[in-house]
């Protein structure tokens, strides 16, 4: 293979951009054919008399746009332009619109049963914008400056009311800390908790984001198996954990609601070991069946529970606002740190107005009804179409359900086959060692009723050869 | 002292709220007089037969509202209602408007020479809102969902153009990472850098926020003295630091611009030791004098510089959007982490439109002229009013200057006297061991010309007895 890029040292464009353009052009015009191996970075740098970084940056750009791909221990190859080179779990909006022109898109997604999708069509955009306009006016320019480090006082005041009447949380506004998303909240918590044994227990399977936040921290993660009614208290008792991260209102990902008796046991564990309970109530607003069970924080008598909530499910993820309720001991530690607030002050103030105006309650009530309808439709369709091939669980709350497919193939095969047909279904991430059957997650928040019906039909057709 | 609060277990209000109200009332009606010592938490809890937490929460609320104060090793006292019980450095917007009624406000601030204040009167609110309206419409509801984990691609594309033409930064959009404020950026960096010696060098005096971010991390901070032309390369060479955090465009807080020769030396140090340079260009947009000096990132030939910027100075702090440009090696590490984006997607998209429309450039040009005028007025007024009592430095760039007051009193005295007169001036925080004279910081961004003139006159009058 002969590569003769014309690199112009005097051009206003950096060398790596010139090199990138050269390859892009050669690939687009099939001068470089699919699966062709590219020269190594070192070889090309020496050959072209440029720095290795120049080549590295050009390759990186080509990689990012999907022109080439990297294969472990073999180097860079012209990409096949097939399949799914973007990880949709972490990166759901790759759209290099300005200055980028990817040659080919991945297989189009027809039906995406993503767990974190919300129904944006119902979002009260006009009411939201009305609050924004009320806020951002020429007389009120002070709000463009830094806000309160702990979060806007007015938002914390209305939140404490809301959490009290809707989730049974006992707190004053002073205890609430706002931050830019739940991972930011967890980051703060790692600093606040005094780790004696350096052990954090969490549900297995559980929420990926916790594990991600842990990277780079010197804390050991102790997986605790999840039983029919939530995490195993017996296993937790053996864990020597300083804290446990749990999702009692709707276990993520398996979906069970922790009964009151187990909640009391969990609290007793915390009291006995002087440990913390991190209660993530990420979608507790959407409960469809069963008696309301108060949040752990609300029945905690010794201030061992840290309650976490978010607006990502109940309103929208785009504004990046989450919150936690700190027990007095941790609040003192937090206030000594003098961290800057991370969530937008404008969004916080808009939210406060939005909640005060009653729109917030109205929106949640409306969405609960809507999501319940969608969920019933999903359950009915699965029953009708897939019948006994599939068992469902985790349907008491939330924006996703769990399906157990009767198949002798692993879940990866089912996911891959679905993807080929343009359907995205998901694995109950981080650890599945204690899950016996072929368990998958189906989110329904972002799909229309018609999409739910058609999606399940196509999924069934695709999986027919894989049922046992 | 006899305390007989009527606590009603059956009330819908929690006990601590009842207890808090009792004390509030007693203090407001002077039943409990100023400086009265309150009973200890343990004593009161036993006496009232409530939990210690109940008392603790009540006291905390009273503390937060300024009714009582805590004195080290002596307990809680009814507050004096004088002076400044709010730390304005970290907490500039305490306004518990909903449900709170602080008895008395601190001494009113007449002139606040705060370094991070911007001129909000000039912010192009209409243009900003126009971009927002264009963005948030009924057809475009997808933007309410999660965005790209690294930051909105379109914003990164326009930012890379802007950084190239205005700051000489060499990068492609792929290298830019967005996050919610500079402390969030620093948090990410701590995870990305491989700390071999666990040592981060930084300018002394330097930016407080770095030290704050470091709390809870197992990294040793090595202070490097700042010379006339920026940090001492000799001292840095002895530091064994894995990375150095610096502000070469306008040293924070002393204000010098690092000359090109020293920049080259700094880069050589990084190449020789395989160390990283964290270049924080926090207000590099506002340079008033001297030749433009390219950013370190722009003249770095071996990818050792991490460039950091923010919209807090050049636009507004309230949206909480900062960014960094990662060298390829760290970018790869970043992309492997799968952290969620922390900055608001709506703000990012609005910003992209705002920059594309040309408003961004226009705003910065306008503000540069305006801030320059304010700075000249401040310098002229100081010269005219304070004469030889004060020497000024750090006036080449930025939104604050440094004054060296000829006084035999420490800076705390000057700050305290100013505060009594309603004027806030600031200390060059975290360490001042190598600063000989009485050095103070005066920000001018947020003050009107008239306020600058009157503020300096009043400051002079206040300080007259303290000049040497």
XYZ file of C-alpha atoms in Angstrom, chain A residues 164 170-172, chain B residues 7-9 11-21 54 57:
20
model
C -42.323 15.435 52.621
C -38.396 14.280 56.867
C -36.115 17.211 56.264
C -35.610 20.945 56.398
C -43.577 19.918 72.309
C -46.525 18.117 70.802
C -45.775 14.573 69.664
C -48.492 17.612 65.798
C -47.993 17.346 62.074
C -44.790 19.353 62.507
C -41.678 17.416 63.489
C -40.385 17.960 67.038
C -37.269 19.773 65.874
C -39.353 22.350 64.017
C -41.406 22.918 67.153
C -38.248 23.269 69.221
C -36.716 25.602 66.654
C -39.850 27.805 66.692
C -34.031 16.622 67.364
C -31.500 19.851 63.978
